[in-house]
Structures are given as structure tokens and as C-alpha cells.
């Protein structure tokens, strides 16, 4: 968990995504269950389609140094339990993959919509947990096609959405591993956070 805290802190400190994180804490057991009325009030503050930017660390393969990169993106919160990230650039995962052939296969993937289940935890400011449904892709490497899953962290305060002090909606989701043909791999070099900031 210290590694995740460090990654989150690093992203928060970057000027491009400088926002405050106040609602979620390290102890998920302390998350209060909202009443139906509170949940409806929270949902009404964030319902609809949002546009903004997705921020992630770009890794220089030759030096292993990282720099912040971004891409325009949008997401829709259609109900008090479902959010859809439109055209998530799943190819970016390849930048963090240690196997060269698999990394190249990832880089050729088109963007895909990502369904996420959400659960509101606070009304003022609005905050909610995000549980991405595991993306599934077909990758061709080593002369064969493989079913590959990229699970993201779920049911954790590190995967969340919140209206920040500038009245912008900030999200964070974290890729946690890669499975190929039903077997966990060691391709992912570490947990990979993605930060969204939008209206």
C-alpha cells in the first residue's frame, strides 16, 4: 500500500492535476452507507457526460524516466451505480509491460469503453468508489492469439471519484496486474494509476 500512496501522492503533486483528496480514507470499513435520499443527491451533482483529460506517467524505454502525459477523454455517469469511461486508451498499458512482444501487441489496441460500478460514499463534497469491470483483449504475440485480462483495483479508497475544491470532477483508477490465458503474469512493472480531471 505504501507504493500506491507514493504513486497517488506524486500524481496529486503535479501541477496539471493539483487537487485535494479529502473524503476517502485508508480504512474502507469506515465508509458510511448513504441513505437513498443522500445517494440521489450525490448522483444528481455528477450525472451526465463529463469531458476532460486522462493523466498518466509516460515511461521512456531507453532511460526508464517518467514524465506526465495526457489524452482528452470523456465519461458518463448514467445512474447511481454505473459509470462508463468512453474510449479508454488500453494501449497505454503496453508502456508498463516488461515483455517487449506483449508491449508491442498492447500498443496496437484501439481504445475501448470501460464499464465501472460506482458507490457513493459522501454528498458534500460528492465522493464515490470506482470498481472497473476488468477489460478483456485479444493479443497476438509469439505466433498465437491470447485472451488477456487487465484487472483494476476495486473496493479501495485509491479507486475513487470526487468533486474537488475547484468544483471539478477527479477520478482515479489503478491497473493492478495482467492475466494471459487464465494465468497471472509478471509483465506489469507495478501498479499503474490513471487520473482523470474534468468538468
PDB file of C-alpha atoms in Angstrom:
ATOM      1  CA  UNK A   1       0.000   0.000   0.000  1.00  0.00           C
ATOM      2  CA  UNK A   2       2.949   2.365   0.565  1.00  0.00           C
ATOM      3  CA  UNK A   3       3.770   2.130  -3.129  1.00  0.00           C
ATOM      4  CA  UNK A   4       0.204   3.105  -4.055  1.00  0.00           C
ATOM      5  CA  UNK A   5       0.308   6.021  -1.631  1.00  0.00           C
ATOM      6  CA  UNK A   6       3.557   7.236  -3.175  1.00  0.00           C
ATOM      7  CA  UNK A   7       2.185   6.973  -6.708  1.00  0.00           C
ATOM      8  CA  UNK A   8      -1.015   8.793  -5.752  1.00  0.00           C
ATOM      9  CA  UNK A   9       0.890  11.482  -3.901  1.00  0.00           C
ATOM     10  CA  UNK A  10       3.200  12.013  -6.882  1.00  0.00           C
ATOM     11  CA  UNK A  11       0.282  12.488  -9.252  1.00  0.00           C
ATOM     12  CA  UNK A  12      -1.555  14.770  -6.865  1.00  0.00           C
ATOM     13  CA  UNK A  13       1.507  16.989  -6.515  1.00  0.00           C
ATOM     14  CA  UNK A  14       1.861  17.512 -10.239  1.00  0.00           C
ATOM     15  CA  UNK A  15       0.612  20.947 -11.202  1.00  0.00           C
ATOM     16  CA  UNK A  16      -1.545  19.652 -14.019  1.00  0.00           C
ATOM     17  CA  UNK A  17      -3.735  17.663 -11.681  1.00  0.00           C
ATOM     18  CA  UNK A  18      -3.279  19.519  -8.460  1.00  0.00           C
ATOM     19  CA  UNK A  19      -6.384  18.882  -6.403  1.00  0.00           C
ATOM     20  CA  UNK A  20      -7.179  17.902  -2.851  1.00  0.00           C
ATOM     21  CA  UNK A  21      -8.298  14.492  -1.677  1.00  0.00           C
ATOM     22  CA  UNK A  22     -10.378  14.695   1.460  1.00  0.00           C
ATOM     23  CA  UNK A  23     -13.196  12.177   1.515  1.00  0.00           C
ATOM     24  CA  UNK A  24     -11.685   8.715   1.264  1.00  0.00           C
ATOM     25  CA  UNK A  25      -9.509   7.226   3.955  1.00  0.00           C
ATOM     26  CA  UNK A  26      -7.318   4.150   4.279  1.00  0.00           C
ATOM     27  CA  UNK A  27      -9.894   2.181   6.255  1.00  0.00           C
ATOM     28  CA  UNK A  28     -12.645   1.152   3.842  1.00  0.00           C
ATOM     29  CA  UNK A  29     -14.632  -0.287   6.779  1.00  0.00           C
ATOM     30  CA  UNK A  30     -15.304   3.261   7.964  1.00  0.00           C
ATOM     31  CA  UNK A  31     -17.146   4.258   4.768  1.00  0.00           C
ATOM     32  CA  UNK A  32     -20.635   5.342   5.777  1.00  0.00           C
ATOM     33  CA  UNK A  33     -23.634   3.941   3.909  1.00  0.00           C
ATOM     34  CA  UNK A  34     -25.659   6.783   2.432  1.00  0.00           C
ATOM     35  CA  UNK A  35     -29.427   6.926   2.657  1.00  0.00           C
ATOM     36  CA  UNK A  36     -31.351   6.624  -0.644  1.00  0.00           C
ATOM     37  CA  UNK A  37     -32.006  10.374  -0.485  1.00  0.00           C
ATOM     38  CA  UNK A  38     -28.312  11.179   0.039  1.00  0.00           C
ATOM     39  CA  UNK A  39     -27.326   8.832  -2.784  1.00  0.00           C
ATOM     40  CA  UNK A  40     -29.809  10.535  -5.124  1.00  0.00           C
ATOM     41  CA  UNK A  41     -28.495  13.974  -4.121  1.00  0.00           C
ATOM     42  CA  UNK A  42     -24.900  12.915  -4.783  1.00  0.00           C
ATOM     43  CA  UNK A  43     -25.800  11.345  -8.132  1.00  0.00           C
ATOM     44  CA  UNK A  44     -27.665  14.478  -9.267  1.00  0.00           C
ATOM     45  CA  UNK A  45     -24.481  16.531  -8.764  1.00  0.00           C
ATOM     46  CA  UNK A  46     -22.419  14.361 -11.122  1.00  0.00           C
ATOM     47  CA  UNK A  47     -24.944  12.757 -13.506  1.00  0.00           C
ATOM     48  CA  UNK A  48     -24.425  13.078 -17.245  1.00  0.00           C
ATOM     49  CA  UNK A  49     -21.415  13.184 -19.545  1.00  0.00           C
ATOM     50  CA  UNK A  50     -18.139  14.756 -18.444  1.00  0.00           C
ATOM     51  CA  UNK A  51     -15.160  15.698 -20.578  1.00  0.00           C
ATOM     52  CA  UNK A  52     -11.600  16.342 -19.531  1.00  0.00           C
ATOM     53  CA  UNK A  53      -8.192  14.728 -19.571  1.00  0.00           C
ATOM     54  CA  UNK A  54      -6.709  11.421 -18.551  1.00  0.00           C
ATOM     55  CA  UNK A  55      -3.240  11.787 -16.972  1.00  0.00           C
ATOM     56  CA  UNK A  56      -0.677   9.010 -16.723  1.00  0.00           C
ATOM     57  CA  UNK A  57       3.079   8.587 -16.477  1.00  0.00           C
ATOM     58  CA  UNK A  58       4.817   8.103 -19.806  1.00  0.00           C
ATOM     59  CA  UNK A  59       7.863   5.860 -19.492  1.00  0.00           C
ATOM     60  CA  UNK A  60      10.950   6.476 -21.658  1.00  0.00           C
ATOM     61  CA  UNK A  61      12.061   2.957 -22.644  1.00  0.00           C
ATOM     62  CA  UNK A  62      15.710   3.944 -23.107  1.00  0.00           C
ATOM     63  CA  UNK A  63      16.164   5.801 -19.808  1.00  0.00           C
ATOM     64  CA  UNK A  64      13.266   4.409 -17.693  1.00  0.00           C
ATOM     65  CA  UNK A  65      12.463   8.009 -16.711  1.00  0.00           C
ATOM     66  CA  UNK A  66       8.831   9.026 -16.460  1.00  0.00           C
ATOM     67  CA  UNK A  67       7.012  12.184 -17.449  1.00  0.00           C
ATOM     68  CA  UNK A  68       3.370  13.152 -17.244  1.00  0.00           C
ATOM     69  CA  UNK A  69       1.311  12.635 -20.389  1.00  0.00           C
ATOM     70  CA  UNK A  70      -2.374  13.229 -21.058  1.00  0.00           C
ATOM     71  CA  UNK A  71      -5.136  12.487 -23.528  1.00  0.00           C
ATOM     72  CA  UNK A  72      -8.596  14.010 -23.960  1.00  0.00           C
ATOM     73  CA  UNK A  73     -11.322  11.708 -22.656  1.00  0.00           C
ATOM     74  CA  UNK A  74     -14.942  11.638 -21.533  1.00  0.00           C
ATOM     75  CA  UNK A  75     -17.037   9.557 -19.177  1.00  0.00           C
ATOM     76  CA  UNK A  76     -20.734   9.193 -18.471  1.00  0.00           C
ATOM     77  CA  UNK A  77     -22.409   8.658 -15.112  1.00  0.00           C
ATOM     78  CA  UNK A  78     -25.766   7.246 -16.156  1.00  0.00           C
ATOM     79  CA  UNK A  79     -27.054   6.006 -12.800  1.00  0.00           C
ATOM     80  CA  UNK A  80     -26.107   5.962  -9.140  1.00  0.00           C
ATOM     81  CA  UNK A  81     -24.305   2.656  -9.714  1.00  0.00           C
ATOM     82  CA  UNK A  82     -22.732   2.730 -13.206  1.00  0.00           C
ATOM     83  CA  UNK A  83     -20.164   4.935 -14.919  1.00  0.00           C
ATOM     84  CA  UNK A  84     -18.744   4.376 -18.414  1.00  0.00           C
ATOM     85  CA  UNK A  85     -15.327   5.684 -19.445  1.00  0.00           C
ATOM     86  CA  UNK A  86     -15.502   6.318 -23.184  1.00  0.00           C
ATOM     87  CA  UNK A  87     -12.614   5.227 -25.413  1.00  0.00           C
ATOM     88  CA  UNK A  88     -10.174   4.372 -22.645  1.00  0.00           C
ATOM     89  CA  UNK A  89      -6.704   4.092 -24.288  1.00  0.00           C
ATOM     90  CA  UNK A  90      -5.978   0.495 -23.244  1.00  0.00           C
ATOM     91  CA  UNK A  91      -2.868   0.620 -25.463  1.00  0.00           C
ATOM     92  CA  UNK A  92      -1.171   2.760 -22.794  1.00  0.00           C
ATOM     93  CA  UNK A  93      -0.903  -0.352 -20.597  1.00  0.00           C
ATOM     94  CA  UNK A  94       1.775  -1.554 -23.004  1.00  0.00           C
ATOM     95  CA  UNK A  95       4.097   1.217 -21.828  1.00  0.00           C
ATOM     96  CA  UNK A  96       4.307  -0.533 -18.448  1.00  0.00           C
ATOM     97  CA  UNK A  97       4.737  -4.103 -19.714  1.00  0.00           C
ATOM     98  CA  UNK A  98       8.153  -5.727 -19.280  1.00  0.00           C
ATOM     99  CA  UNK A  99       7.800  -8.220 -22.158  1.00  0.00           C
ATOM    100  CA  UNK A 100       8.700  -6.483 -25.462  1.00  0.00           C
ATOM    101  CA  UNK A 101       6.419  -8.579 -27.697  1.00  0.00           C
ATOM    102  CA  UNK A 102       3.426  -8.156 -25.366  1.00  0.00           C
ATOM    103  CA  UNK A 103       4.135  -4.422 -25.006  1.00  0.00           C
ATOM    104  CA  UNK A 104       4.098  -4.061 -28.798  1.00  0.00           C
ATOM    105  CA  UNK A 105       0.833  -6.041 -29.039  1.00  0.00           C
ATOM    106  CA  UNK A 106      -0.784  -3.744 -26.457  1.00  0.00           C
ATOM    107  CA  UNK A 107       0.372  -0.638 -28.349  1.00  0.00           C
ATOM    108  CA  UNK A 108      -1.722  -1.715 -31.350  1.00  0.00           C
ATOM    109  CA  UNK A 109      -5.009  -1.975 -29.451  1.00  0.00           C
ATOM    110  CA  UNK A 110      -7.776   0.541 -30.198  1.00  0.00           C
ATOM    111  CA  UNK A 111      -9.442   2.459 -27.352  1.00  0.00           C
ATOM    112  CA  UNK A 112     -12.361   0.720 -25.677  1.00  0.00           C
ATOM    113  CA  UNK A 113     -15.203   1.739 -23.415  1.00  0.00           C
ATOM    114  CA  UNK A 114     -14.734   0.717 -19.798  1.00  0.00           C
ATOM    115  CA  UNK A 115     -17.743  -0.008 -17.601  1.00  0.00           C
ATOM    116  CA  UNK A 116     -17.302   0.776 -13.903  1.00  0.00           C
ATOM    117  CA  UNK A 117     -19.590   0.132 -10.962  1.00  0.00           C
ATOM    118  CA  UNK A 118     -19.678   3.047  -8.539  1.00  0.00           C
ATOM    119  CA  UNK A 119     -20.850   3.519  -4.977  1.00  0.00           C
ATOM    120  CA  UNK A 120     -21.370   6.942  -3.438  1.00  0.00           C
ATOM    121  CA  UNK A 121     -19.707   7.485  -0.062  1.00  0.00           C
ATOM    122  CA  UNK A 122     -20.220  11.213   0.531  1.00  0.00           C
ATOM    123  CA  UNK A 123     -22.593  14.013  -0.504  1.00  0.00           C
ATOM    124  CA  UNK A 124     -20.665  17.192   0.281  1.00  0.00           C
ATOM    125  CA  UNK A 125     -18.295  17.080  -1.428  1.00  0.00           C
ATOM    126  CA  UNK A 126     -19.525  14.257  -3.634  1.00  0.00           C
ATOM    127  CA  UNK A 127     -17.292  11.192  -3.455  1.00  0.00           C
ATOM    128  CA  UNK A 128     -17.675   7.647  -4.727  1.00  0.00           C
ATOM    129  CA  UNK A 129     -15.709   4.422  -5.043  1.00  0.00           C
ATOM    130  CA  UNK A 130     -14.989   3.118  -8.555  1.00  0.00           C
ATOM    131  CA  UNK A 131     -14.880  -0.589  -9.405  1.00  0.00           C
ATOM    132  CA  UNK A 132     -13.834  -1.033 -13.061  1.00  0.00           C
ATOM    133  CA  UNK A 133     -15.036  -4.150 -14.823  1.00  0.00           C
ATOM    134  CA  UNK A 134     -11.887  -5.999 -15.919  1.00  0.00           C
ATOM    135  CA  UNK A 135     -11.019  -5.154 -19.551  1.00  0.00           C
ATOM    136  CA  UNK A 136     -10.550  -8.177 -21.821  1.00  0.00           C
ATOM    137  CA  UNK A 137      -8.495  -8.005 -25.010  1.00  0.00           C
ATOM    138  CA  UNK A 138      -7.155 -10.366 -27.653  1.00  0.00           C
ATOM    139  CA  UNK A 139      -3.394 -10.001 -28.111  1.00  0.00           C
ATOM    140  CA  UNK A 140      -1.291 -11.662 -30.775  1.00  0.00           C
ATOM    141  CA  UNK A 141       2.294 -12.400 -29.762  1.00  0.00           C
ATOM    142  CA  UNK A 142       4.604 -15.396 -30.009  1.00  0.00           C
ATOM    143  CA  UNK A 143       2.771 -16.563 -33.133  1.00  0.00           C
ATOM    144  CA  UNK A 144      -0.576 -17.062 -31.360  1.00  0.00           C
ATOM    145  CA  UNK A 145      -3.610 -15.118 -30.168  1.00  0.00           C
ATOM    146  CA  UNK A 146      -4.173 -14.925 -26.412  1.00  0.00           C
ATOM    147  CA  UNK A 147      -7.033 -13.833 -24.156  1.00  0.00           C
ATOM    148  CA  UNK A 148      -5.599 -11.145 -21.867  1.00  0.00           C
ATOM    149  CA  UNK A 149      -7.265  -9.546 -18.835  1.00  0.00           C
ATOM    150  CA  UNK A 150      -6.157  -6.316 -17.155  1.00  0.00           C
ATOM    151  CA  UNK A 151      -7.777  -6.193 -13.692  1.00  0.00           C
ATOM    152  CA  UNK A 152      -8.011  -2.849 -11.915  1.00  0.00           C
ATOM    153  CA  UNK A 153      -8.134  -2.302  -8.159  1.00  0.00           C
ATOM    154  CA  UNK A 154     -11.671  -2.493  -6.730  1.00  0.00           C
ATOM    155  CA  UNK A 155     -13.269  -1.731  -3.366  1.00  0.00           C
ATOM    156  CA  UNK A 156     -10.412   0.530  -2.316  1.00  0.00           C
ATOM    157  CA  UNK A 157     -10.176   4.192  -1.403  1.00  0.00           C
ATOM    158  CA  UNK A 158      -7.454   4.523  -4.057  1.00  0.00           C
ATOM    159  CA  UNK A 159     -10.004   3.955  -6.821  1.00  0.00           C
ATOM    160  CA  UNK A 160     -12.418   6.831  -6.438  1.00  0.00           C
ATOM    161  CA  UNK A 161     -14.213   9.855  -7.856  1.00  0.00           C
ATOM    162  CA  UNK A 162     -14.653  13.194  -6.123  1.00  0.00           C
ATOM    163  CA  UNK A 163     -15.672  16.774  -6.783  1.00  0.00           C
ATOM    164  CA  UNK A 164     -12.604  18.775  -5.757  1.00  0.00           C
ATOM    165  CA  UNK A 165     -12.251  22.261  -4.283  1.00  0.00           C
ATOM    166  CA  UNK A 166     -12.217  23.790  -7.799  1.00  0.00           C
ATOM    167  CA  UNK A 167     -15.604  22.144  -8.479  1.00  0.00           C
ATOM    168  CA  UNK A 168     -14.031  19.747 -10.982  1.00  0.00           C
ATOM    169  CA  UNK A 169     -14.607  16.029 -11.054  1.00  0.00           C
ATOM    170  CA  UNK A 170     -11.477  13.990 -10.344  1.00  0.00           C
ATOM    171  CA  UNK A 171     -11.272  10.224 -10.808  1.00  0.00           C
ATOM    172  CA  UNK A 172      -8.524   7.727 -10.186  1.00  0.00           C
ATOM    173  CA  UNK A 173      -8.359   4.068 -11.214  1.00  0.00           C
ATOM    174  CA  UNK A 174      -5.383   1.738 -10.858  1.00  0.00           C
ATOM    175  CA  UNK A 175      -4.363  -1.166 -13.104  1.00  0.00           C
ATOM    176  CA  UNK A 176      -3.073  -3.917 -10.846  1.00  0.00           C
ATOM    177  CA  UNK A 177      -1.968  -6.840 -12.998  1.00  0.00           C
ATOM    178  CA  UNK A 178      -2.240  -8.794 -16.238  1.00  0.00           C
ATOM    179  CA  UNK A 179      -3.587 -12.312 -16.812  1.00  0.00           C
ATOM    180  CA  UNK A 180      -2.912 -14.211 -20.046  1.00  0.00           C
ATOM    181  CA  UNK A 181      -4.998 -17.269 -20.905  1.00  0.00           C
ATOM    182  CA  UNK A 182      -6.164 -17.529 -17.292  1.00  0.00           C
ATOM    183  CA  UNK A 183      -2.697 -17.288 -15.724  1.00  0.00           C
ATOM    184  CA  UNK A 184      -1.328 -14.311 -13.808  1.00  0.00           C
ATOM    185  CA  UNK A 185       1.819 -12.857 -15.360  1.00  0.00           C
ATOM    186  CA  UNK A 186       4.615 -10.675 -14.012  1.00  0.00           C
ATOM    187  CA  UNK A 187       4.547  -8.378 -17.058  1.00  0.00           C
ATOM    188  CA  UNK A 188       3.198  -5.322 -15.273  1.00  0.00           C
ATOM    189  CA  UNK A 189       6.103  -3.496 -13.625  1.00  0.00           C
ATOM    190  CA  UNK A 190       3.921  -2.181 -10.802  1.00  0.00           C
ATOM    191  CA  UNK A 191       0.511  -0.714 -10.053  1.00  0.00           C
ATOM    192  CA  UNK A 192      -0.399   1.852 -12.739  1.00  0.00           C
ATOM    193  CA  UNK A 193      -2.580   4.817 -11.696  1.00  0.00           C
ATOM    194  CA  UNK A 194      -4.711   6.773 -14.152  1.00  0.00           C
ATOM    195  CA  UNK A 195      -6.058  10.160 -13.065  1.00  0.00           C
ATOM    196  CA  UNK A 196      -8.977  11.892 -14.785  1.00  0.00           C
ATOM    197  CA  UNK A 197      -9.809  15.558 -14.327  1.00  0.00           C
ATOM    198  CA  UNK A 198     -12.835  17.153 -15.967  1.00  0.00           C
ATOM    199  CA  UNK A 199     -15.979  19.200 -15.770  1.00  0.00           C
TER     200      UNK A 199
END
